[in-house]
Coordinates of N, CA and C in Angstrom, one line a residue:
X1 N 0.8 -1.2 0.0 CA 0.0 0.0 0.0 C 0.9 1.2 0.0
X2 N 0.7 2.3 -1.1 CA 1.1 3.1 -0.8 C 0.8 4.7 -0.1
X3 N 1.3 5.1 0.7 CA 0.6 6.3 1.3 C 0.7 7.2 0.9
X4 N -0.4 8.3 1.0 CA 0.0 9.6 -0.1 C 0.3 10.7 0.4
X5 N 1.3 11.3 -0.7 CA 1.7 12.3 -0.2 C 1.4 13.6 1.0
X6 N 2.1 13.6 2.0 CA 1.5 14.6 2.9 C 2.2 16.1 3.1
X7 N 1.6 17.3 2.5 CA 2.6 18.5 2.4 C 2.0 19.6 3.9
X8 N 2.6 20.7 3.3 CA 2.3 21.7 4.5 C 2.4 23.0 3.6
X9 N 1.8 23.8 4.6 CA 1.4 24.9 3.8 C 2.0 26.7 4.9
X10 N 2.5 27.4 4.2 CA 3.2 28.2 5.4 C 2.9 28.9 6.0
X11 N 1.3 29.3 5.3 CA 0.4 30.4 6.2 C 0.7 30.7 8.0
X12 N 0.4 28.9 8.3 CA 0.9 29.3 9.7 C 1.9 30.0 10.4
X13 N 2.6 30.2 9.8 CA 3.7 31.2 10.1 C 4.1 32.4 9.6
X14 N 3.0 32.8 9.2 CA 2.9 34.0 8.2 C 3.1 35.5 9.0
X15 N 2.7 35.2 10.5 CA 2.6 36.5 11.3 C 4.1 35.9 12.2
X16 N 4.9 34.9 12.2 CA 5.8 34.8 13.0 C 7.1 34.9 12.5
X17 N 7.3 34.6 11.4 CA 8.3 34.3 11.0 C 8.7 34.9 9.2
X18 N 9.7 34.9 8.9 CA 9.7 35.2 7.1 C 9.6 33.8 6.4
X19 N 9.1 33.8 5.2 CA 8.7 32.9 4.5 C 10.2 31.6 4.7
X20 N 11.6 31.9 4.3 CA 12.6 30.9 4.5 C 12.4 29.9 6.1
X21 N 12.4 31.2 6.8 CA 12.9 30.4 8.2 C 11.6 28.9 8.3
X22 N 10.1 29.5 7.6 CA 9.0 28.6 7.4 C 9.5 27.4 7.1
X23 N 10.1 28.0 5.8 CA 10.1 26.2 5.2 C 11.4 25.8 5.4
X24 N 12.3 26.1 6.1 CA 12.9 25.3 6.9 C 12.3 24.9 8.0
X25 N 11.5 25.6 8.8 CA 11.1 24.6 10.3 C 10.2 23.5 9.6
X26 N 9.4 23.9 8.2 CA 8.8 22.3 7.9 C 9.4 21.4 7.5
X27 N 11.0 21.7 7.0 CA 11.3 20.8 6.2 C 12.0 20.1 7.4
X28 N 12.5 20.8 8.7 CA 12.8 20.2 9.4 C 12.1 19.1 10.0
X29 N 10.7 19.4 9.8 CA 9.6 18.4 10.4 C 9.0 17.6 9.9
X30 N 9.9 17.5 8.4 CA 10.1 16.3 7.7 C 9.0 16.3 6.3
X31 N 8.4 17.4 6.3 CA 7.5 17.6 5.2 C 8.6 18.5 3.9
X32 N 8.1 17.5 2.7 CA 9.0 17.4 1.9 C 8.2 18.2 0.4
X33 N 7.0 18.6 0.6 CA 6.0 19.2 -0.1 C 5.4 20.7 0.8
X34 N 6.0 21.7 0.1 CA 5.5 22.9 0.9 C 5.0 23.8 -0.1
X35 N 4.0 24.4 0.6 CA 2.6 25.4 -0.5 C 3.0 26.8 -0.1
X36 N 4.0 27.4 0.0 CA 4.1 29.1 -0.2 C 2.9 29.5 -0.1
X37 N 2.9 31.1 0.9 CA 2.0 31.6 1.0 C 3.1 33.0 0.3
X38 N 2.8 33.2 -0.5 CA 3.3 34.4 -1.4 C 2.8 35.5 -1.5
X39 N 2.8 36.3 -0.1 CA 2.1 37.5 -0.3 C 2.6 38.1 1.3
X40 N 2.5 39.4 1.6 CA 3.6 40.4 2.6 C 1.8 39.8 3.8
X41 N 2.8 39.4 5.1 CA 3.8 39.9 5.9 C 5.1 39.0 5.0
X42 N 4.7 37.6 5.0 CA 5.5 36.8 5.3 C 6.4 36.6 3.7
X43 N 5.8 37.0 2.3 CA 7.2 37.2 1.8 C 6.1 38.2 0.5
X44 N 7.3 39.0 0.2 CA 6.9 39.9 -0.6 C 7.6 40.0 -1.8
X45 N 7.0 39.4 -2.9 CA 7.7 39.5 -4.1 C 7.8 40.0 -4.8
X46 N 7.1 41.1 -4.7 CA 7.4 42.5 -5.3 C 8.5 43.6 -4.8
X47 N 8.8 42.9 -3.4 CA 9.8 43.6 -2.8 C 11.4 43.0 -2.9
X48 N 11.0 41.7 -2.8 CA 12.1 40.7 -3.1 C 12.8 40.9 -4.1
X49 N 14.2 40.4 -4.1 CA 15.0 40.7 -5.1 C 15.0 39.6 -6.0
X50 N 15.8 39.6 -7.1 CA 15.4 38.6 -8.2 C 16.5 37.3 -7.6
X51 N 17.4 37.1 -7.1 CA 17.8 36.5 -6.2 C 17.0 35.7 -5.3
X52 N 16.4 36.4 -4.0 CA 16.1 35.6 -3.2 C 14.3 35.0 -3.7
X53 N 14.1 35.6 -5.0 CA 12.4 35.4 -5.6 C 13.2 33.5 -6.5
X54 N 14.5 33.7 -6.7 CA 15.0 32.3 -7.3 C 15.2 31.2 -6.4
X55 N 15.5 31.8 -5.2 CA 15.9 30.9 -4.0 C 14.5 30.0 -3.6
X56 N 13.4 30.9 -3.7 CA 12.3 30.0 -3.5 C 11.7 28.9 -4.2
X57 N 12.3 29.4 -5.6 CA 11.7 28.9 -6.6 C 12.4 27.5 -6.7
X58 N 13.6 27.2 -5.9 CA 14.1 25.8 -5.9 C 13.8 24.7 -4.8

């Protein structure tokens, strides 16, 4: 049997933290599928540089 995929989403940390430190605490919690919440507090891509808008994107 195979189990299906289980992701996370970063909203919940959207008032605590910036969008990276997020998806590191998920990925530290072993979720290997993460849904960006793309929009200010937590990251602003319109503000972001074309650099760190690539860093997400990987």
């Amino acid at each position: 049997m195979t189990l299906p995929v289980l992701g996370a989403h970063t909203f919940g940390f959207a008032w605590d933290c910036v969008a990276e430190d997020a998806i590191e605490r998920l990925a530290a919690a072993g979720y290997r599928t993460i849904q960006l919440m793309a929009t200010p507090p937590h990251f602003d891509p319109w503000v972001q540089d074309a650099r760190a808008r690539g860093e997400f994107a990987r």
